GROMACS .gro file of C-alpha atoms in nm:
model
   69
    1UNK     CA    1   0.353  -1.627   0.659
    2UNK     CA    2   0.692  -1.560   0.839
    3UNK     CA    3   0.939  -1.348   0.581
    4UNK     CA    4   1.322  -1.254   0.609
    5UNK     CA    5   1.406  -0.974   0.420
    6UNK     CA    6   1.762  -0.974   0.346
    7UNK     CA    7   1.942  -0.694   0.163
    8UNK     CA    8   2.305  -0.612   0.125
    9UNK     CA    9   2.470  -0.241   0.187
   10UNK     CA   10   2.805  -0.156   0.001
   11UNK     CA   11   2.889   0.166   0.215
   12UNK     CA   12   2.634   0.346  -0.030
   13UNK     CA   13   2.303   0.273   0.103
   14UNK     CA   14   2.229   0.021  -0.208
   15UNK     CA   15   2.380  -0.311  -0.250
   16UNK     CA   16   2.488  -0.194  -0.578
   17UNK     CA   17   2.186  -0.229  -0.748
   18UNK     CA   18   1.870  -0.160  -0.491
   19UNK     CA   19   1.878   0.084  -0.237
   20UNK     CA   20   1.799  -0.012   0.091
   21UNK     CA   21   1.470   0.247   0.094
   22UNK     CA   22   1.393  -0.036  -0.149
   23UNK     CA   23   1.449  -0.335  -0.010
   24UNK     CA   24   1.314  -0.217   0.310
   25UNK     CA   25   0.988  -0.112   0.119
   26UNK     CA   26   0.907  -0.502   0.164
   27UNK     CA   27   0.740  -0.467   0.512
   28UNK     CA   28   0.516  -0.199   0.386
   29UNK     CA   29   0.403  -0.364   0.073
   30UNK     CA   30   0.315  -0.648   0.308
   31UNK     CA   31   0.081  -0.418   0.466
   32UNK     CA   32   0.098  -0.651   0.798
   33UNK     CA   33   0.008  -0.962   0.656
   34UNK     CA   34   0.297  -1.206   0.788
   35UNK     CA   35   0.322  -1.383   1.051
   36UNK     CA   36   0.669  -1.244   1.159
   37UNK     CA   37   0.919  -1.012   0.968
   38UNK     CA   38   1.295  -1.007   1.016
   39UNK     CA   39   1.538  -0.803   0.831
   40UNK     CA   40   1.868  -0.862   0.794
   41UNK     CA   41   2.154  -0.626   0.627
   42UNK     CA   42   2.460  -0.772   0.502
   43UNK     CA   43   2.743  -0.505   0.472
   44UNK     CA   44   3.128  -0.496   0.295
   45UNK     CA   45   3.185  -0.738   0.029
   46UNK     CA   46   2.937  -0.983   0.074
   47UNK     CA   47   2.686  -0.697   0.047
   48UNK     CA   48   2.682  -0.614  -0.311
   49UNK     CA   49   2.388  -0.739  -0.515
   50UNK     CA   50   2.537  -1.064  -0.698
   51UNK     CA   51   2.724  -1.169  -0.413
   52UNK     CA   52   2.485  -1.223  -0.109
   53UNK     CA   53   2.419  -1.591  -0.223
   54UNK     CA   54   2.827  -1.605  -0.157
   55UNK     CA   55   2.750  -1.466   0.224
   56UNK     CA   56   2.813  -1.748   0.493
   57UNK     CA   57   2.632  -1.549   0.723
   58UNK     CA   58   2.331  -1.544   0.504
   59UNK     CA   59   2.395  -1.916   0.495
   60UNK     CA   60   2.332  -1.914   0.865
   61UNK     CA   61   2.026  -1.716   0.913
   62UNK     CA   62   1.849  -1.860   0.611
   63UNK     CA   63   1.878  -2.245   0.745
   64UNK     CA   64   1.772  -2.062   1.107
   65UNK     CA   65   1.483  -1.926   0.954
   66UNK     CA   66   1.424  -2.231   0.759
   67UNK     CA   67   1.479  -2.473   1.004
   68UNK     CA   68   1.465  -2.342   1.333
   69UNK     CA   69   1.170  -2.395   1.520
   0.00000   0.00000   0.00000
């Protein structure tokens, strides 16, 4: 299984709502069974919890990961 992590930082550490200890948590609860693991952080505006699904540069790496091959 390949997974991309993404998780958004307001200048806090958190994207408003989860901190990033959190969201990075992911890999470990995986316990190394992917494939591949990426993480990417999206910071400023686009960052905060409810508006990542607004980010065009989470656009971009989620038809890369989807669709690049």
């Amino acid at each position: 299984m390949d997974v991309l992590n993404i998780y958004g930082d307001v200048g806090d550490k958190s994207d408003g709502r989860v901190s990033n200890n959190s969201s990075k948590s992911l890999k470990y609860l995986l316990n190394s069974r992917e494939k591949s693991y990426q993480e990417l952080k999206i910071s400023g505006k686009y960052g905060q919890h409810n508006k990542l699904h607004e980010s065009k540069e989470v656009d971009k790496a989620l038809v890369s990961f989807l669709w690049a091959k």
